[in-house]
PDB file of C-alpha atoms and ligand atoms in Angstrom:
ATOM      1  CA  UNK A   1     130.879 283.960 374.517  1.00  0.00           C
ATOM      2  CA  UNK A   2     134.184 285.210 374.289  1.00  0.00           C
ATOM      3  CA  UNK A   3     136.203 282.066 373.957  1.00  0.00           C
ATOM      4  CA  UNK A   4     140.215 282.413 375.193  1.00  0.00           C
ATOM      5  CA  UNK A   5     142.230 279.811 372.177  1.00  0.00           C
ATOM      6  CA  UNK A   6     145.870 280.084 374.076  1.00  0.00           C
ATOM      7  CA  UNK A   7     148.951 279.280 371.569  1.00  0.00           C
ATOM      8  CA  UNK A   8     147.809 279.836 368.153  1.00  0.00           C
ATOM      9  CA  UNK A   9     151.189 280.997 367.409  1.00  0.00           C
ATOM     10  CA  UNK A  10     154.503 279.963 369.378  1.00  0.00           C
ATOM     11  CA  UNK A  11     156.586 282.234 370.727  1.00  0.00           C
ATOM     12  CA  UNK A  12     159.243 281.707 367.512  1.00  0.00           C
ATOM     13  CA  UNK A  13     156.061 282.439 365.312  1.00  0.00           C
ATOM     14  CA  UNK A  14     155.505 285.871 367.309  1.00  0.00           C
ATOM     15  CA  UNK A  15     158.933 286.706 366.995  1.00  0.00           C
ATOM     16  CA  UNK A  16     159.170 286.205 363.099  1.00  0.00           C
ATOM     17  CA  UNK A  17     155.814 288.707 362.917  1.00  0.00           C
ATOM     18  CA  UNK A  18     157.419 290.969 365.153  1.00  0.00           C
ATOM     19  CA  UNK A  19     160.389 291.165 363.082  1.00  0.00           C
ATOM     20  CA  UNK A  20     158.438 291.825 359.927  1.00  0.00           C
ATOM     21  CA  UNK A  21     156.085 294.215 361.000  1.00  0.00           C
ATOM     22  CA  UNK A  22     158.735 296.111 362.759  1.00  0.00           C
ATOM     23  CA  UNK A  23     160.409 296.562 358.636  1.00  0.00           C
ATOM     24  CA  UNK A  24     157.157 297.443 357.550  1.00  0.00           C
ATOM     25  CA  UNK A  25     155.510 300.501 356.209  1.00  0.00           C
ATOM     26  CA  UNK A  26     152.903 301.586 358.571  1.00  0.00           C
ATOM     27  CA  UNK A  27     149.650 303.300 357.900  1.00  0.00           C
ATOM     28  CA  UNK A  28     146.636 305.150 359.704  1.00  0.00           C
ATOM     29  CA  UNK A  29     144.196 302.451 360.664  1.00  0.00           C
ATOM     30  CA  UNK A  30     140.813 304.522 359.318  1.00  0.00           C
ATOM     31  CA  UNK A  31     141.511 303.215 356.039  1.00  0.00           C
ATOM     32  CA  UNK A  32     139.158 299.458 356.908  1.00  0.00           C
ATOM     33  CA  UNK A  33     136.622 301.395 358.970  1.00  0.00           C
ATOM     34  CA  UNK A  34     133.287 302.450 358.308  1.00  0.00           C
ATOM     35  CA  UNK A  35     132.382 306.066 359.113  1.00  0.00           C
ATOM     36  CA  UNK A  36     130.892 305.846 362.319  1.00  0.00           C
ATOM     37  CA  UNK A  37     134.060 303.346 363.630  1.00  0.00           C
ATOM     38  CA  UNK A  38     136.574 305.681 362.105  1.00  0.00           C
ATOM     39  CA  UNK A  39     135.350 308.592 364.683  1.00  0.00           C
ATOM     40  CA  UNK A  40     136.229 305.947 367.572  1.00  0.00           C
ATOM     41  CA  UNK A  41     139.070 304.677 366.058  1.00  0.00           C
ATOM     42  CA  UNK A  42     142.987 306.094 366.309  1.00  0.00           C
ATOM     43  CA  UNK A  43     145.728 303.317 365.350  1.00  0.00           C
ATOM     44  CA  UNK A  44     148.182 302.329 362.621  1.00  0.00           C
ATOM     45  CA  UNK A  45     147.552 299.255 360.377  1.00  0.00           C
ATOM     46  CA  UNK A  46     149.818 297.385 357.573  1.00  0.00           C
ATOM     47  CA  UNK A  47     147.814 298.301 354.708  1.00  0.00           C
ATOM     48  CA  UNK A  48     145.563 294.997 353.527  1.00  0.00           C
ATOM     49  CA  UNK A  49     147.147 294.387 350.582  1.00  0.00           C
ATOM     50  CA  UNK A  50     150.973 294.892 351.891  1.00  0.00           C
ATOM     51  CA  UNK A  51     153.108 291.587 350.694  1.00  0.00           C
ATOM     52  CA  UNK A  52     154.042 291.319 354.910  1.00  0.00           C
ATOM     53  CA  UNK A  53     150.385 291.470 355.588  1.00  0.00           C
ATOM     54  CA  UNK A  54     149.437 289.158 353.349  1.00  0.00           C
ATOM     55  CA  UNK A  55     152.649 286.852 354.316  1.00  0.00           C
ATOM     56  CA  UNK A  56     152.232 286.870 358.250  1.00  0.00           C
ATOM     57  CA  UNK A  57     148.254 286.289 357.306  1.00  0.00           C
ATOM     58  CA  UNK A  58     149.179 283.131 355.847  1.00  0.00           C
ATOM     59  CA  UNK A  59     150.795 282.062 358.728  1.00  0.00           C
ATOM     60  CA  UNK A  60     147.970 282.657 361.176  1.00  0.00           C
ATOM     61  CA  UNK A  61     145.745 281.168 358.819  1.00  0.00           C
ATOM     62  CA  UNK A  62     147.841 277.979 358.762  1.00  0.00           C
ATOM     63  CA  UNK A  63     148.022 277.673 362.801  1.00  0.00           C
ATOM     64  CA  UNK A  64     144.154 278.080 362.861  1.00  0.00           C
ATOM     65  CA  UNK A  65     143.578 275.460 360.436  1.00  0.00           C
ATOM     66  CA  UNK A  66     145.651 273.155 363.057  1.00  0.00           C
ATOM     67  CA  UNK A  67     143.583 274.297 366.172  1.00  0.00           C
ATOM     68  CA  UNK A  68     140.689 271.992 366.743  1.00  0.00           C
ATOM     69  CA  UNK A  69     139.249 274.259 369.552  1.00  0.00           C
ATOM     70  CA  UNK A  70     139.156 277.405 367.182  1.00  0.00           C
ATOM     71  CA  UNK A  71     137.458 274.815 364.788  1.00  0.00           C
ATOM     72  CA  UNK A  72     135.206 272.973 366.990  1.00  0.00           C
ATOM     73  CA  UNK A  73     133.925 277.069 368.356  1.00  0.00           C
ATOM     74  CA  UNK A  74     134.038 279.139 365.208  1.00  0.00           C
ATOM     75  CA  UNK A  75     132.867 276.277 362.507  1.00  0.00           C
ATOM     76  CA  UNK A  76     134.620 278.585 360.092  1.00  0.00           C
ATOM     77  CA  UNK A  77     133.156 278.801 356.604  1.00  0.00           C
ATOM     78  CA  UNK A  78     135.427 281.827 355.405  1.00  0.00           C
ATOM     79  CA  UNK A  79     138.067 283.802 357.382  1.00  0.00           C
ATOM     80  CA  UNK A  80     139.187 287.259 356.286  1.00  0.00           C
ATOM     81  CA  UNK A  81     142.639 287.472 355.550  1.00  0.00           C
ATOM     82  CA  UNK A  82     144.122 288.565 358.695  1.00  0.00           C
ATOM     83  CA  UNK A  83     145.245 292.320 359.326  1.00  0.00           C
ATOM     84  CA  UNK A  84     148.103 293.946 361.829  1.00  0.00           C
ATOM     85  CA  UNK A  85     147.353 296.872 363.690  1.00  0.00           C
ATOM     86  CA  UNK A  86     149.460 298.786 366.423  1.00  0.00           C
ATOM     87  CA  UNK A  87     148.080 300.882 369.395  1.00  0.00           C
ATOM     88  CA  UNK A  88     151.053 303.308 370.740  1.00  0.00           C
ATOM     89  CA  UNK A  89     151.300 306.889 372.622  1.00  0.00           C
ATOM     90  CA  UNK A  90     147.920 306.999 373.952  1.00  0.00           C
ATOM     91  CA  UNK A  91     146.198 305.679 370.682  1.00  0.00           C
ATOM     92  CA  UNK A  92     142.598 303.488 371.241  1.00  0.00           C
ATOM     93  CA  UNK A  93     139.619 302.436 369.674  1.00  0.00           C
ATOM     94  CA  UNK A  94     136.581 303.867 371.309  1.00  0.00           C
ATOM     95  CA  UNK A  95     133.268 301.673 371.446  1.00  0.00           C
ATOM     96  CA  UNK A  96     131.946 300.632 367.977  1.00  0.00           C
ATOM     97  CA  UNK A  97     130.348 297.735 366.402  1.00  0.00           C
ATOM     98  CA  UNK A  98     132.035 296.130 363.788  1.00  0.00           C
ATOM     99  CA  UNK A  99     130.848 296.339 360.123  1.00  0.00           C
ATOM    100  CA  UNK A 100     128.029 293.313 359.224  1.00  0.00           C
ATOM    101  CA  UNK A 101     129.645 292.611 355.428  1.00  0.00           C
ATOM    102  CA  UNK A 102     133.447 292.689 354.729  1.00  0.00           C
ATOM    103  CA  UNK A 103     134.698 292.448 351.186  1.00  0.00           C
ATOM    104  CA  UNK A 104     138.963 292.515 350.504  1.00  0.00           C
ATOM    105  CA  UNK A 105     140.184 295.301 348.195  1.00  0.00           C
ATOM    106  CA  UNK A 106     140.546 294.341 344.473  1.00  0.00           C
ATOM    107  CA  UNK A 107     139.617 290.680 345.324  1.00  0.00           C
ATOM    108  CA  UNK A 108     136.695 289.110 344.608  1.00  0.00           C
ATOM    109  CA  UNK A 109     135.817 287.693 348.441  1.00  0.00           C
ATOM    110  CA  UNK A 110     133.445 289.032 350.556  1.00  0.00           C
ATOM    111  CA  UNK A 111     131.841 287.591 353.987  1.00  0.00           C
ATOM    112  CA  UNK A 112     129.492 288.501 356.711  1.00  0.00           C
ATOM    113  CA  UNK A 113     131.170 288.992 359.674  1.00  0.00           C
ATOM    114  CA  UNK A 114     129.834 286.355 362.669  1.00  0.00           C
ATOM    115  CA  UNK A 115     132.520 286.109 364.829  1.00  0.00           C
ATOM    116  CA  UNK A 116     135.464 288.775 365.484  1.00  0.00           C
ATOM    117  CA  UNK A 117     139.002 287.519 366.280  1.00  0.00           C
ATOM    118  CA  UNK A 118     141.856 289.389 368.100  1.00  0.00           C
ATOM    119  CA  UNK A 119     145.423 287.592 368.169  1.00  0.00           C
ATOM    120  CA  UNK A 120     147.741 289.269 370.590  1.00  0.00           C
ATOM    121  CA  UNK A 121     151.688 289.736 369.592  1.00  0.00           C
ATOM    122  CA  UNK A 122     153.046 291.934 371.897  1.00  0.00           C
ATOM    123  CA  UNK A 123     153.270 290.274 375.964  1.00  0.00           C
ATOM    124  CA  UNK A 124     151.011 291.705 378.491  1.00  0.00           C
ATOM    125  CA  UNK A 125     154.073 293.470 380.244  1.00  0.00           C
ATOM    126  CA  UNK A 126     155.267 295.292 376.948  1.00  0.00           C
ATOM    127  CA  UNK A 127     152.859 297.813 377.228  1.00  0.00           C
ATOM    128  CA  UNK A 128     149.724 299.606 379.610  1.00  0.00           C
ATOM    129  CA  UNK A 129     146.334 299.534 378.843  1.00  0.00           C
ATOM    130  CA  UNK A 130     145.698 298.117 375.450  1.00  0.00           C
ATOM    131  CA  UNK A 131     142.665 295.903 377.189  1.00  0.00           C
ATOM    132  CA  UNK A 132     140.213 294.564 374.535  1.00  0.00           C
ATOM    133  CA  UNK A 133     136.240 294.915 376.363  1.00  0.00           C
ATOM    134  CA  UNK A 134     133.381 293.386 374.683  1.00  0.00           C
ATOM    135  CA  UNK A 135     129.992 293.731 375.611  1.00  0.00           C
ATOM    136  CA  UNK A 136     127.491 291.553 375.234  1.00  0.00           C
ATOM    137  CA  UNK A 137     123.964 290.638 376.719  1.00  0.00           C
ATOM    138  CA  UNK A 138     126.035 289.035 379.852  1.00  0.00           C
ATOM    139  CA  UNK A 139     127.945 292.488 380.898  1.00  0.00           C
ATOM    140  CA  UNK A 140     131.181 292.960 379.789  1.00  0.00           C
ATOM    141  CA  UNK A 141     134.680 290.498 378.958  1.00  0.00           C
ATOM    142  CA  UNK A 142     137.746 291.588 378.931  1.00  0.00           C
ATOM    143  CA  UNK A 143     140.836 290.393 377.447  1.00  0.00           C
ATOM    144  CA  UNK A 144     144.762 291.078 377.142  1.00  0.00           C
ATOM    145  CA  UNK A 145     146.554 288.282 376.759  1.00  0.00           C
ATOM    146  CA  UNK A 146     150.181 285.983 376.283  1.00  0.00           C
ATOM    147  CA  UNK A 147     151.604 287.094 372.709  1.00  0.00           C
ATOM    148  CA  UNK A 148     150.317 284.307 370.353  1.00  0.00           C
ATOM    149  CA  UNK A 149     147.279 283.851 372.033  1.00  0.00           C
ATOM    150  CA  UNK A 150     143.904 284.586 370.670  1.00  0.00           C
ATOM    151  CA  UNK A 151     140.150 285.654 371.604  1.00  0.00           C
ATOM    152  CA  UNK A 152     137.222 285.139 369.413  1.00  0.00           C
ATOM    153  CA  UNK A 153     134.033 287.064 370.070  1.00  0.00           C
ATOM    154  CA  UNK A 154     130.397 287.456 368.768  1.00  0.00           C
ATOM    155  CA  UNK A 155     130.786 290.355 365.857  1.00  0.00           C
ATOM    156  CA  UNK A 156     127.223 291.270 367.263  1.00  0.00           C
ATOM    157  CA  UNK A 157     128.926 292.754 369.924  1.00  0.00           C
ATOM    158  CA  UNK A 158     130.260 296.317 370.812  1.00  0.00           C
ATOM    159  CA  UNK A 159     133.705 296.745 371.945  1.00  0.00           C
ATOM    160  CA  UNK A 160     136.676 298.429 372.560  1.00  0.00           C
ATOM    161  CA  UNK A 161     140.124 298.947 373.007  1.00  0.00           C
ATOM    162  CA  UNK A 162     141.615 301.201 375.834  1.00  0.00           C
ATOM    163  CA  UNK A 163     144.311 303.475 376.065  1.00  0.00           C
ATOM    164  CA  UNK A 164     147.835 302.030 375.613  1.00  0.00           C
ATOM    165  CA  UNK A 165     149.846 304.736 377.778  1.00  0.00           C
ATOM    166  CA  UNK A 166     153.011 302.567 377.298  1.00  0.00           C
ATOM    167  CA  UNK A 167     154.994 300.764 375.044  1.00  0.00           C
ATOM    168  CA  UNK A 168     153.004 299.273 371.686  1.00  0.00           C
ATOM    169  CA  UNK A 169     150.328 296.477 371.280  1.00  0.00           C
ATOM    170  CA  UNK A 170     150.621 294.699 368.262  1.00  0.00           C
ATOM    171  CA  UNK A 171     148.238 292.416 367.175  1.00  0.00           C
ATOM    172  CA  UNK A 172     146.324 290.552 364.112  1.00  0.00           C
ATOM    173  CA  UNK A 173     142.936 291.032 364.045  1.00  0.00           C
ATOM    174  CA  UNK A 174     140.394 289.653 361.508  1.00  0.00           C
ATOM    175  CA  UNK A 175     136.733 288.323 361.190  1.00  0.00           C
ATOM    176  CA  UNK A 176     135.007 285.083 359.693  1.00  0.00           C
ATOM    177  CA  UNK A 177     131.785 283.695 358.419  1.00  0.00           C
ATOM    178  CA  UNK A 178     130.770 280.810 360.209  1.00  0.00           C
ATOM    179  CA  UNK A 179     128.669 277.838 358.592  1.00  0.00           C
ATOM    180  CA  UNK A 180     126.632 278.660 361.707  1.00  0.00           C
ATOM    181  CA  UNK A 181     125.275 282.040 361.544  1.00  0.00           C
ATOM    182  CA  UNK A 182     123.385 282.062 365.079  1.00  0.00           C
ATOM    183  CA  UNK A 183     125.359 282.698 367.666  1.00  0.00           C
ATOM    184  CA  UNK A 184     122.935 280.352 370.318  1.00  0.00           C
ATOM    185  CA  UNK A 185     123.272 277.673 367.582  1.00  0.00           C
ATOM    186  CA  UNK A 186     126.677 277.462 367.361  1.00  0.00           C
ATOM    187  CA  UNK A 187     127.201 277.994 371.355  1.00  0.00           C
ATOM    188  CA  UNK A 188     125.829 274.788 371.822  1.00  0.00           C
ATOM    189  CA  UNK A 189     127.064 272.846 369.255  1.00  0.00           C
ATOM    190  CA  UNK A 190     130.567 273.901 370.586  1.00  0.00           C
ATOM    191  CA  UNK A 191     129.237 272.708 374.211  1.00  0.00           C
ATOM    192  CA  UNK A 192     128.014 269.422 372.910  1.00  0.00           C
ATOM    193  CA  UNK A 193     131.179 269.155 370.869  1.00  0.00           C
ATOM    194  CA  UNK A 194     133.171 269.720 374.036  1.00  0.00           C
ATOM    195  CA  UNK A 195     131.468 267.241 375.963  1.00  0.00           C
ATOM    196  CA  UNK A 196     131.118 264.789 373.610  1.00  0.00           C
ATOM    197  CA  UNK A 197     135.107 264.610 373.332  1.00  0.00           C
ATOM    198  CA  UNK A 198     135.400 264.481 376.968  1.00  0.00           C
ATOM    199  CA  UNK A 199     133.484 261.234 377.087  1.00  0.00           C
ATOM    200  CA  UNK A 200     135.145 260.091 374.050  1.00  0.00           C
ATOM    201  CA  UNK A 201     138.364 260.466 376.693  1.00  0.00           C
ATOM    202  CA  UNK A 202     136.589 258.540 379.544  1.00  0.00           C
ATOM    203  CA  UNK A 203     134.935 255.812 377.484  1.00  0.00           C
ATOM    204  CA  UNK A 204     136.434 256.220 373.951  1.00  0.00           C
ATOM    205  CA  UNK A 205     134.982 256.396 370.513  1.00  0.00           C
ATOM    206  CA  UNK A 206     133.142 253.259 370.235  1.00  0.00           C
ATOM    207  CA  UNK A 207     130.713 253.326 373.053  1.00  0.00           C
ATOM    208  CA  UNK A 208     127.388 253.322 372.222  1.00  0.00           C
ATOM    209  CA  UNK A 209     125.762 256.343 373.668  1.00  0.00           C
ATOM    210  CA  UNK A 210     129.127 258.314 372.755  1.00  0.00           C
ATOM    211  CA  UNK A 211     127.967 257.070 368.930  1.00  0.00           C
ATOM    212  CA  UNK A 212     124.808 258.244 369.202  1.00  0.00           C
ATOM    213  CA  UNK A 213     125.769 261.459 370.721  1.00  0.00           C
ATOM    214  CA  UNK A 214     128.454 262.216 367.956  1.00  0.00           C
ATOM    215  CA  UNK A 215     125.015 261.079 365.769  1.00  0.00           C
ATOM    216  CA  UNK A 216     123.146 264.163 367.212  1.00  0.00           C
ATOM    217  CA  UNK A 217     125.983 266.674 366.745  1.00  0.00           C
ATOM    218  CA  UNK A 218     126.176 265.969 363.333  1.00  0.00           C
ATOM    219  CA  UNK A 219     122.671 265.977 362.676  1.00  0.00           C
ATOM    220  CA  UNK A 220     122.444 269.424 364.341  1.00  0.00           C
ATOM    221  CA  UNK A 221     125.131 270.633 362.167  1.00  0.00           C
ATOM    222  CA  UNK A 222     123.620 269.134 359.052  1.00  0.00           C
ATOM    223  CA  UNK A 223     119.789 271.144 359.970  1.00  0.00           C
ATOM    224  CA  UNK A 224     122.013 274.483 360.813  1.00  0.00           C
ATOM    225  CA  UNK A 225     125.189 274.565 358.668  1.00  0.00           C
ATOM    226  CA  UNK A 226     125.417 276.232 355.406  1.00  0.00           C
ATOM    227  CA  UNK A 227     128.560 275.088 353.388  1.00  0.00           C
TER     228      UNK A 227
HETATM  229 NI1   NI B 301     135.872 296.259 366.149  1.00  0.00          NI
END
């Protein structure tokens, strides 16, 4: 499943990110790649421990905590500190799979990557190309979203970013470990939660069937979640 989460950051927050990023020092994006991805990857990144990256990363994490859609779909246990990248002048990222386990440098922090996230920080009309293409068992899914919008997709997928042939594509990217490891179980919980929320809007919280379904949701979560 590829999920579009609109307006994670406001346009003001995006403008703030861009200002900080424009003034920062960029390095070769391969600092965070495994050896196979390094062959495919051609972009620039803010160093993981750069103060600019950490400051903006906190802003992104705060915004995600306030997004019911993100929480419901991802059921996050641990979120990797967001990173920031930039593609320009024909740069691209060929087809690859993200490392299963990822640690943060010089910190006691390690996650299993269940979901990958890309938060777009440039408007689609600022650049050509730069499309994120994710391949799963249901074929190809494409994302090229307004600044401030995010896409969430299973880290098990093969994916790539097409060459940026005009302007610059800047984004935040990161991974998370979900409380529910299995994609299928997590997707079912998301669908059930979404349906319950729609029923609540029609029938209210106190409706007997709404209460029963809410119980089933929590009992499935209890069965499948690690916390
Ligand atoms: Ni990737």
